[in-house]
Short mmCIF file of C-alpha atoms and ligand atoms in Angstrom, two decimals:
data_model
loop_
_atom_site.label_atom_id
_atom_site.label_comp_id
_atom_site.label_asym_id
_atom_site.label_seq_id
_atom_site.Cartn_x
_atom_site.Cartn_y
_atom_site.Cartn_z
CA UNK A 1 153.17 90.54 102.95
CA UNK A 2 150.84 90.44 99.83
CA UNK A 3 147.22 89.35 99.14
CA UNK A 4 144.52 90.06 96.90
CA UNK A 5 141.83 91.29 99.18
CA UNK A 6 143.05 92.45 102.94
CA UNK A 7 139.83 91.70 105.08
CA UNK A 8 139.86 93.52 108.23
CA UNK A 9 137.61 92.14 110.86
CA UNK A 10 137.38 88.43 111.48
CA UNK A 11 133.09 88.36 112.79
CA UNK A 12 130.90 86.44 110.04
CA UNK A 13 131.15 89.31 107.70
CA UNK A 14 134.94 88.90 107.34
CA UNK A 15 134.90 85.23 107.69
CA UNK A 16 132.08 84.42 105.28
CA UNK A 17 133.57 86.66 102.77
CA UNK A 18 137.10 85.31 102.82
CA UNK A 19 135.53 81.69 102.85
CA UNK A 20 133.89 82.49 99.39
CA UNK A 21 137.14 83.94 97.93
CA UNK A 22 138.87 81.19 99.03
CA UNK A 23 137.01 78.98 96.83
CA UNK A 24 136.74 81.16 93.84
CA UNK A 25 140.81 81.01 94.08
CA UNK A 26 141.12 84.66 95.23
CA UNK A 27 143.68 84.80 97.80
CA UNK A 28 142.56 86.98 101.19
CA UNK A 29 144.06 87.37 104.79
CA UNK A 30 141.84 88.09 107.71
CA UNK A 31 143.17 90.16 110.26
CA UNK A 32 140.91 90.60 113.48
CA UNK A 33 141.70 92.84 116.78
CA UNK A 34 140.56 90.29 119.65
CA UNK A 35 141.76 86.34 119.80
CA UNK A 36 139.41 83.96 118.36
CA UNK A 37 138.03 83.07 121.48
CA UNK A 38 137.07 86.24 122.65
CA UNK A 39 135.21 86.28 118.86
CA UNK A 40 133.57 82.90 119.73
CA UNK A 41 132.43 84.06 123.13
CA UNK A 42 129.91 86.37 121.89
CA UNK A 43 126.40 85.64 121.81
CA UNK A 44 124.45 87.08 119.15
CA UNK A 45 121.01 86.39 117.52
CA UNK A 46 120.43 82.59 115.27
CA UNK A 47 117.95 83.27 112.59
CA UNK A 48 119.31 82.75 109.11
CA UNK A 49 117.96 83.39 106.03
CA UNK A 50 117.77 80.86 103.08
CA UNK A 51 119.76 83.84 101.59
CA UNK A 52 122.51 83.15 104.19
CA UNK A 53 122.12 79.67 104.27
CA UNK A 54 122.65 79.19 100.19
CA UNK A 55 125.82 81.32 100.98
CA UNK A 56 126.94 79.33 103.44
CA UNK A 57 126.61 76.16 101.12
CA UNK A 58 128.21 77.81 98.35
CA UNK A 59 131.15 78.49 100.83
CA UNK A 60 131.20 74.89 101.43
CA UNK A 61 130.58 75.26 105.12
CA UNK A 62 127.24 74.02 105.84
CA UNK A 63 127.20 70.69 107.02
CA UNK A 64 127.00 71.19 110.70
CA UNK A 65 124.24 73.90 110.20
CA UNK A 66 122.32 71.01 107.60
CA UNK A 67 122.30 68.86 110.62
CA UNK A 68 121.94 70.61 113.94
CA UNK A 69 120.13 73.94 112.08
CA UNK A 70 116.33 74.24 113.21
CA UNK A 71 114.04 74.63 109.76
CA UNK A 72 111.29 76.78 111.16
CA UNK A 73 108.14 77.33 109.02
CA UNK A 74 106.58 79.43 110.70
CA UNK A 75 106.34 82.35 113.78
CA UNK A 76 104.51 83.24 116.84
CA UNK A 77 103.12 86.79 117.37
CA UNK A 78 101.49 87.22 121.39
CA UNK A 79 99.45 90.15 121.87
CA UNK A 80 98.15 90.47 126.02
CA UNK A 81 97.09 86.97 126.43
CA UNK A 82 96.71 85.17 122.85
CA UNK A 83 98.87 83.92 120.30
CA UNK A 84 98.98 84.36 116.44
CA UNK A 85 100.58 82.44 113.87
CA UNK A 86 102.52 83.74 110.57
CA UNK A 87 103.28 80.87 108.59
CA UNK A 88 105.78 81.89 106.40
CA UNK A 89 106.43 78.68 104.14
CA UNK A 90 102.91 79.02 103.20
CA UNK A 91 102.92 82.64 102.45
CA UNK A 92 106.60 82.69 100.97
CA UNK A 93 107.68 79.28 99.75
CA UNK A 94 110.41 79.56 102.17
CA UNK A 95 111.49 78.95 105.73
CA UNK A 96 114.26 80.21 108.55
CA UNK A 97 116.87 78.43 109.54
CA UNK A 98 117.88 78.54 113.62
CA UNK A 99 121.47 78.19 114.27
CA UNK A 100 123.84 80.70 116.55
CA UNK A 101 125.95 82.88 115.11
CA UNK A 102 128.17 81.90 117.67
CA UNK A 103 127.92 78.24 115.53
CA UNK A 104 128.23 79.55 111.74
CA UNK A 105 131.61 81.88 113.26
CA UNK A 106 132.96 78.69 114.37
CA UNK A 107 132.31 76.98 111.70
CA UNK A 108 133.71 79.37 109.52
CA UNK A 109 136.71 79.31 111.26
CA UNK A 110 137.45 75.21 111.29
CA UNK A 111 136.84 75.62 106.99
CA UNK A 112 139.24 78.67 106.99
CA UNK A 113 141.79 76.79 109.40
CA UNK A 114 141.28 73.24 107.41
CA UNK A 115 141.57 75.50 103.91
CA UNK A 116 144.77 77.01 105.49
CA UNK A 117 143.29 80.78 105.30
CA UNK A 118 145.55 83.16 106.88
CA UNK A 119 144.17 85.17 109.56
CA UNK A 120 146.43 87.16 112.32
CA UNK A 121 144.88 87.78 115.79
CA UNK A 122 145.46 90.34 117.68
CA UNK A 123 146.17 92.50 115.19
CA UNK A 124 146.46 96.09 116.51
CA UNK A 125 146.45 99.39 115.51
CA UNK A 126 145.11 98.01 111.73
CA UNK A 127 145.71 101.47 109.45
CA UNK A 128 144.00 101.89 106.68
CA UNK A 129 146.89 103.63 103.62
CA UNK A 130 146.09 105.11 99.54
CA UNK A 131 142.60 103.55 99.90
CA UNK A 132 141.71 105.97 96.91
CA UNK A 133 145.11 104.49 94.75
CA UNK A 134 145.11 101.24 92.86
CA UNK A 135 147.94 99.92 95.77
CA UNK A 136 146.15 100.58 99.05
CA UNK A 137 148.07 98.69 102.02
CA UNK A 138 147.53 98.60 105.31
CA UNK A 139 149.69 98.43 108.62
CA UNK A 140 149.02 97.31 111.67
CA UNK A 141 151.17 96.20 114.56
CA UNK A 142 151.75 92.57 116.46
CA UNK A 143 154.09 91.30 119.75
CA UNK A 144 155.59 94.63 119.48
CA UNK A 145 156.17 94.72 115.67
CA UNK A 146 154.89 96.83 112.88
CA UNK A 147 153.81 94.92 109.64
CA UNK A 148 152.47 95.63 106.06
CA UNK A 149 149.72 94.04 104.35
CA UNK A 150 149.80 95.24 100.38
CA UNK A 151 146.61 94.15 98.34
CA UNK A 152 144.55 94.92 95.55
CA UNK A 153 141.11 95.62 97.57
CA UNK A 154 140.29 96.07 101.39
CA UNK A 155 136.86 95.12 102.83
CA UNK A 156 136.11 96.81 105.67
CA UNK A 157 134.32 94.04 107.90
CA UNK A 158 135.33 95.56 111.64
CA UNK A 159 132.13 95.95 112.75
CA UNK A 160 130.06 98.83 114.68
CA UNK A 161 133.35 100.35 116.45
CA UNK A 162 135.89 99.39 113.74
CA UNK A 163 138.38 101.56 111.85
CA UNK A 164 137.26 101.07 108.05
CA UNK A 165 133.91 103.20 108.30
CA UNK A 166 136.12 106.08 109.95
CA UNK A 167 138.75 105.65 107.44
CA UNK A 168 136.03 107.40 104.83
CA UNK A 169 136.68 111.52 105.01
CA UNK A 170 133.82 112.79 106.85
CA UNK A 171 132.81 115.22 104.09
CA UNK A 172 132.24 112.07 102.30
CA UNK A 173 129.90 109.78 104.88
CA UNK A 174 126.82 110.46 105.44
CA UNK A 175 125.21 108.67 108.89
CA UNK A 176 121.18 108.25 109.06
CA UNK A 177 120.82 106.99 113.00
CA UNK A 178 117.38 106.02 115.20
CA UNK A 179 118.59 105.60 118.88
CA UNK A 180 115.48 104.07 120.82
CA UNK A 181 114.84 104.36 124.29
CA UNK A 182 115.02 101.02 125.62
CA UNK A 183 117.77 97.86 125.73
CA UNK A 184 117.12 94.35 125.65
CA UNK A 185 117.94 92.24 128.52
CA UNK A 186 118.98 88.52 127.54
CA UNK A 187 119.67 85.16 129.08
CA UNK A 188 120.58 82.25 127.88
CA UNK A 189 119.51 79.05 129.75
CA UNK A 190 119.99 75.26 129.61
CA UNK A 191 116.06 74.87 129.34
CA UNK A 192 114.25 73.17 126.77
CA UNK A 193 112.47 76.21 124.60
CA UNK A 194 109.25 77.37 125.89
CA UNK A 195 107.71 76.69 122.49
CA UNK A 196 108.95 75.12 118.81
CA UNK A 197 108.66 78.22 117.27
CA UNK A 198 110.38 81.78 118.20
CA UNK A 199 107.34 83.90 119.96
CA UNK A 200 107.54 87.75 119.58
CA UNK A 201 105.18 89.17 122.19
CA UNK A 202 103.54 92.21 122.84
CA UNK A 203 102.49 93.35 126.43
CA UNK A 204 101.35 95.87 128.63
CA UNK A 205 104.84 95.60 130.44
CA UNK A 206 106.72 95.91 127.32
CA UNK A 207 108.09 93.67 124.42
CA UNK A 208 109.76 89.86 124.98
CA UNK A 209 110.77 87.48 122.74
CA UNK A 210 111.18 83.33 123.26
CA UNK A 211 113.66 81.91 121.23
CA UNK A 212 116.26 79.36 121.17
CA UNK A 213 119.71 77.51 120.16
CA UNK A 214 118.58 73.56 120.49
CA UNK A 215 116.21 71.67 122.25
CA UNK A 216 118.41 72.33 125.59
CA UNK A 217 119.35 75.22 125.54
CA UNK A 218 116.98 78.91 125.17
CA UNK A 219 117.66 82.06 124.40
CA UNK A 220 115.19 85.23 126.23
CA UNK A 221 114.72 88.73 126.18
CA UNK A 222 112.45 91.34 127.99
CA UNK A 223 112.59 95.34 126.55
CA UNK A 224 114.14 97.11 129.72
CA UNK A 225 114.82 100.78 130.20
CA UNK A 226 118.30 102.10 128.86
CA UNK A 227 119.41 102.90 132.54
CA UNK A 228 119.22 99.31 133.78
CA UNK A 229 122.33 97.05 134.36
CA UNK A 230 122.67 93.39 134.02
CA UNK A 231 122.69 93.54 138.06
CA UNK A 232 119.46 94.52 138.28
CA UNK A 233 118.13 91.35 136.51
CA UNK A 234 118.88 88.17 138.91
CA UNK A 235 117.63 85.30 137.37
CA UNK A 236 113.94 85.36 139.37
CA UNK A 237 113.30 88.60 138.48
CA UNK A 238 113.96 88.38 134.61
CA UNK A 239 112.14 84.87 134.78
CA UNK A 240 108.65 86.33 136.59
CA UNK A 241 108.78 89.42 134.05
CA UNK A 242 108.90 87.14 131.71
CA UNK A 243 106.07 84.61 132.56
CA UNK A 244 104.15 87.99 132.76
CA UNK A 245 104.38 89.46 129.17
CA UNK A 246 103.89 86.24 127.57
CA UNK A 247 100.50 84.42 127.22
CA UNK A 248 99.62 82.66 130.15
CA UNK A 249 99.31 79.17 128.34
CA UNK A 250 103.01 79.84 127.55
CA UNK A 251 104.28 81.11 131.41
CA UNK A 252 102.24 78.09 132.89
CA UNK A 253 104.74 75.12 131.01
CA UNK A 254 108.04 77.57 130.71
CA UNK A 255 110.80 75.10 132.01
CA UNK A 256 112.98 78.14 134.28
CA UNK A 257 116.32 77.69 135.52
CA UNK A 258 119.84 79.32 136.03
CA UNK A 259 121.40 81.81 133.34
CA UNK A 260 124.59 80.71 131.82
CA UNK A 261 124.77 84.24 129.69
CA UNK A 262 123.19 87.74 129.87
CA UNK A 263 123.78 90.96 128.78
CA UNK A 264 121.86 94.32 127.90
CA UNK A 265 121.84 95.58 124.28
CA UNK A 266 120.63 98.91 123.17
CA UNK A 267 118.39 99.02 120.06
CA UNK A 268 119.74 101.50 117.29
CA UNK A 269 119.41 101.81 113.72
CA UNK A 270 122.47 102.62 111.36
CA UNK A 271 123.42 102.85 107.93
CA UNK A 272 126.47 104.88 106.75
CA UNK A 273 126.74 105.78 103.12
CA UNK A 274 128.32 105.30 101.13
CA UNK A 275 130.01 101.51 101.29
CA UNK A 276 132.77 102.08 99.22
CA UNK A 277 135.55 104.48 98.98
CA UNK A 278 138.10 104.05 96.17
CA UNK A 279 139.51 100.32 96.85
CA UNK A 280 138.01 100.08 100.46
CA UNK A 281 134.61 98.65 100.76
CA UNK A 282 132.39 98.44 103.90
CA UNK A 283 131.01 95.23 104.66
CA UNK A 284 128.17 94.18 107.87
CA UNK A 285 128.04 95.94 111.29
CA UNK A 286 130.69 97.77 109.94
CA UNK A 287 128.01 100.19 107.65
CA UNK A 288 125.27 99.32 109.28
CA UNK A 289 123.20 98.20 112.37
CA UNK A 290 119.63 97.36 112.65
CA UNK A 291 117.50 96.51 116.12
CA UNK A 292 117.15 92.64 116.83
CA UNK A 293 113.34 92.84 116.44
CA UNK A 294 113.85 91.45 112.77
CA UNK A 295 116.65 89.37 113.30
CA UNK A 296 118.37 91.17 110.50
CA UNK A 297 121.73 91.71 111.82
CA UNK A 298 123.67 88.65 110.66
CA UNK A 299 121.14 88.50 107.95
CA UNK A 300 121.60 92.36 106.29
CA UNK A 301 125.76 91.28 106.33
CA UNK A 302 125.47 88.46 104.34
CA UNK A 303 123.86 90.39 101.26
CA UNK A 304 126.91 92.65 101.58
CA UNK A 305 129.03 89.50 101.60
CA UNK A 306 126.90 88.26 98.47
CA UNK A 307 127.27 91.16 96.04
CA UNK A 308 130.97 92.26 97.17
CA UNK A 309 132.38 88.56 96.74
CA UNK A 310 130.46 88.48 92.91
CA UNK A 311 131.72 91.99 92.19
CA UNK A 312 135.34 90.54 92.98
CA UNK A 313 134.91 87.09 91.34
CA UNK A 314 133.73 89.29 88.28
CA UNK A 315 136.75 91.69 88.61
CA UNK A 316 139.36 88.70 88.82
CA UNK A 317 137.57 86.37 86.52
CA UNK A 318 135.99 88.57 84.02
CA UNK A 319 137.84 91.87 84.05
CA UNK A 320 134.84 93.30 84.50
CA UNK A 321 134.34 96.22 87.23
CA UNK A 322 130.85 96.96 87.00
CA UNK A 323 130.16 94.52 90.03
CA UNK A 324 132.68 96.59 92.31
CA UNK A 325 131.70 99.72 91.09
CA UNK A 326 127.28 99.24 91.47
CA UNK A 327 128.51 97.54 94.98
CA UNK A 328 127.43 100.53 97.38
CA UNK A 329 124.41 101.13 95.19
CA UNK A 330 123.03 97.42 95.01
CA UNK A 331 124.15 96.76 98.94
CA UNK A 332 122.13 99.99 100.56
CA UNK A 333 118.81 99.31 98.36
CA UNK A 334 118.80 95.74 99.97
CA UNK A 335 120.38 97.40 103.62
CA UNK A 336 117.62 100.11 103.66
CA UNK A 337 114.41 97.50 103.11
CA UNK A 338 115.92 95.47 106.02
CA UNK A 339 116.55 98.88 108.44
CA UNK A 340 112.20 99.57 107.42
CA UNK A 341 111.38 96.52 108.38
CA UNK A 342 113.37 96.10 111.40
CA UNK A 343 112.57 99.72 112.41
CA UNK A 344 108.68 98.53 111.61
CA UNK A 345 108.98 95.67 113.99
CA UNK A 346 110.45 97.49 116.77
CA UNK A 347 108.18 99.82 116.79
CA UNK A 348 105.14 97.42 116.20
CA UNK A 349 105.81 95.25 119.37
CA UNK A 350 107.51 97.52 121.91
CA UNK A 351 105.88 99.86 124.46
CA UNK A 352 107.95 103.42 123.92
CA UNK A 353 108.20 105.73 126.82
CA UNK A 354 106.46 108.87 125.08
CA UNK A 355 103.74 106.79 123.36
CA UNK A 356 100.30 108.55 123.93
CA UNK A 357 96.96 106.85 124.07
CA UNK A 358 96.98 107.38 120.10
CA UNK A 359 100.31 106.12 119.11
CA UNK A 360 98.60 102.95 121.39
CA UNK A 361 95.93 102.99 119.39
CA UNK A 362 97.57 102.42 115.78
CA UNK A 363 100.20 99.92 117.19
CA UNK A 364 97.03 97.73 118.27
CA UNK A 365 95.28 97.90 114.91
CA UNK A 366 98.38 97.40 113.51
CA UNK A 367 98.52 94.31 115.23
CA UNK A 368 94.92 93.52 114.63
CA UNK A 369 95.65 94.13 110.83
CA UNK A 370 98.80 91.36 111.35
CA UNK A 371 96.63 88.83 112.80
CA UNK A 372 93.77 89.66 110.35
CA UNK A 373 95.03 89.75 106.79
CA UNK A 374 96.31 87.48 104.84
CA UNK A 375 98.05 90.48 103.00
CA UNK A 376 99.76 91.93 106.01
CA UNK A 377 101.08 88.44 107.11
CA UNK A 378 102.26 87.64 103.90
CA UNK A 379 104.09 91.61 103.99
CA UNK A 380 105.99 90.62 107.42
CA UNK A 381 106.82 86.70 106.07
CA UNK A 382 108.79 87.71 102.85
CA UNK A 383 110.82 89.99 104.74
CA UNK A 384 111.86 88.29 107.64
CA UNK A 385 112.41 85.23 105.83
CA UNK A 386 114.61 87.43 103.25
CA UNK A 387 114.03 89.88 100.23
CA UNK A 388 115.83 88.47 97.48
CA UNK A 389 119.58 89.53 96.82
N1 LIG B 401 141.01 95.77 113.56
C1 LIG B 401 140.77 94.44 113.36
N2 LIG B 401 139.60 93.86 113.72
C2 LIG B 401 138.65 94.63 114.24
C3 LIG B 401 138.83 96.01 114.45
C4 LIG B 401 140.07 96.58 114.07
N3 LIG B 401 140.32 97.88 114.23
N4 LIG B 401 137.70 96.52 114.98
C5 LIG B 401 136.86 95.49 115.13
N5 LIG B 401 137.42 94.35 114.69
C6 LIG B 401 136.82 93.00 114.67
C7 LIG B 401 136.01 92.68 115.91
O1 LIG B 401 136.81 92.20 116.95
C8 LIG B 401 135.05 91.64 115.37
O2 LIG B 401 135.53 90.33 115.54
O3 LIG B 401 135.90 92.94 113.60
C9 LIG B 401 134.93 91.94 113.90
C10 LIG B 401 133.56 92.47 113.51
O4 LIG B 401 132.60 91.47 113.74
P1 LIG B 401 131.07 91.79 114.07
O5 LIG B 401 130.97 92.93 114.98
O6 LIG B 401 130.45 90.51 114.43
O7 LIG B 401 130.50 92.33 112.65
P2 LIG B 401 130.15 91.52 111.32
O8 LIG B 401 131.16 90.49 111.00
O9 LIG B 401 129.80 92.57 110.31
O10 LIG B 401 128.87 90.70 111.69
C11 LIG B 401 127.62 91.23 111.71
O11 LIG B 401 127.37 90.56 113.97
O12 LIG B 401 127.03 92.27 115.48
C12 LIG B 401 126.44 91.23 114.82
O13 LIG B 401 124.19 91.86 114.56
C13 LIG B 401 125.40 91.75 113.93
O14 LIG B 401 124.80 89.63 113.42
C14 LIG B 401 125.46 90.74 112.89
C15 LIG B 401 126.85 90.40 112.69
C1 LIG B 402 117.93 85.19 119.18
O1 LIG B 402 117.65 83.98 119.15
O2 LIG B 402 118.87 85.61 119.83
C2 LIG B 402 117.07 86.14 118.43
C3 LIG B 402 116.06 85.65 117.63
C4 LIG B 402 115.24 86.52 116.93
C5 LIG B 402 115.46 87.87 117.04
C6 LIG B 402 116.48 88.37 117.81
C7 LIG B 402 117.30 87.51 118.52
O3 LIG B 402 114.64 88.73 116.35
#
């Protein structure tokens, strides 16, 4: 088999990418480890970008998310028992959008199946071969068979614990990592959302966050030590923590009832330099990971998406290499202002096992400063709702 651009990984990264290829008449094949249901089964974050969103239109794939997409203008900061506001289509001009993940993959993949895009599930053992030649190829096995992909370019879009990043020598990668010493525990819940805009709280017991998919159906979190297990969170007791580290005008009218989702993730930042290696370029989770406090994840892998598509438009259309070769360059100086702010955010609203009555301290008149000035506000609002590409 032959394509233009072999994508390995079939998450939004790989999807989105391929999508936009598709329509600039560049021929690409997904291939993806897991079966697309096992892909739509995973619950990740729903803040988008008007960065992401303007992809997604340019991919032609955003009708659903036009109509059952959430514009949100603004956000709620909770600190002990009040709430603040950060109104970010004031301060920016621009808003988020809310719509799963789990919604844009599928979506992605009813445009790719109705474009008749080639991807192969359960693709195994994906190789990665003469990366550094002008015919790179890759291998990878299927119902007991061994196949070849040939191509021109391969974008590495596998993810955290995919092959592509490894594929780059080690004398070669540098890794910059921040492991911090809590998870998040999340439900999701057939409730109505305990308020029409997402609320990131600080507390005494720790960091939660209120958020949501539609008007039935909510998405929480509470900060929980590294050690715990999804067992030790029955539904009551991940409800009353809950009601507790969130103002109590908030706990008093939060609709409760039973999980249909949960899971514990660890909070870790990530970047892995550089994104490229001869014809192989690194794309999303695969390069990089950020904690959920910014909701940057989904976010920080569709600027990769953005300036690797261009660079291979400009290659195909143009001749013109300059795209593909500034691509690592122009992706980390967007990557790295998402990983501060994230990291910033993390650290602004959690409660850290080694923080002393100091570190307390300058967290709280950080927080003051937040809900004080107009300049820090405006600081948090053009970052979460996007830095431009
Ligand atoms: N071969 C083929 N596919 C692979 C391999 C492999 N060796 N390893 C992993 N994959 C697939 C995974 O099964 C997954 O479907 O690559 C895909 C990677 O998808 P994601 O992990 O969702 O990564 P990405 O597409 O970059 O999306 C980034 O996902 O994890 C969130 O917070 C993150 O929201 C962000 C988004
Ligand atoms: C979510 O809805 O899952 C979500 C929202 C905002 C975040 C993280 C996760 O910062």
């Amino acid at each position: 088999m032959r394509t233009q651009v072999a994508i390995i990984g079939g998450g939004p990264s790989g999807l989105l990418l391929g999508q936009l290829l598709l329509k600039n008449g560049i021929d690409a094949i997904v291939l993806e480890r897991q079966t697309r249901e096992y892909v739509l089964g995973r619950i990740r974050a729903g803040v988008l970008e008007v960065g992401f969103v303007d992809l997604m239109q340019e991919a032609g794939v955003s009708d659903r998310m036009e109509r059952e997409g959430f514009v949100h203008d603004g956000t709620q900061i909770a600190l002990d028992n009040s709430l603040f506001r950060i109104d970010f289509t004031r301060l920016t001009g621009k808003p988020v959008v809310v719509y799963g993940q789990t919604e844009v993959t599928r979506d992605l993949y009813e445009a790719r199946d109705a474009e008749g895009g080639k991807t192969v599930f359960q693709a195994q053992d994906v190789c990665i071969h003469d990366a550094k030649t002008d015919q790179p190829h890759l291998t990878y096995s299927k119902d007991g068979k061994t196949h070849r992909l040939d191509c021109d370019f391969i974008a590495g879009c596998d993810g955290f614990h995919g092959i592509s990043r490894q594929t780059i020598p080690q004398d070669i990668r540098r890794e910059y990592e921040k492991s911090y010493p809590f998870g998040w525990m999340g439900i999701l819940s057939e409730t109505p959302p305990a308020s029409p805009e997402l609320i990131y709280a600080n507390s005494q017991r720790g960091f939660a966050l209120c958020s949501m998919r539609n008007d039935n159906l909510s998405r929480y979190y509470v900060q929980c030590p590294l050690s715990d297990r999804v067992e030790d969170w029955p539904d009551g007791r991940f409800w009353e923590e809950l009601k507790q580290r969130i103002p109590a005008q908030v706990a008093e009218t939060l609709v409760t009832g039973p999980s249909i989702e949960k899971s514990i993730a660890p909070l870790r930042s990530f970047v892995s330099e550089p994104m490229r290696w001869g014809r192989l370029f690194l794309c999303g989770d695969a390069a990089h990971i950020v904690p959920p406090t910014g909701a940057k994840g989904l976010n920080t892998a569709a600027s990769d998406v953005h300036y690797l598509y261009n660079a291979l438009v400009q290659h195909y259309q143009e001749k013109d290499d300059d795209g593909l070769d500034r691509y690592s360059e122009r992706a980390l100086a967007r990557i790295w202002k998402a990983e501060r702010f994230s990291w910033w955010m993390t650290n602004l609203l959690h409660r850290f096992p080694e923080q002393s009555a100091f570190d307390l301290k300058i967290q709280r008149a950080d927080l003051e400063y937040l809900r004080n000035s107009e300049a820090a506000q405006t600081a948090l609002a053009e970052n979460y709702v996007g830095l431009p590409y």
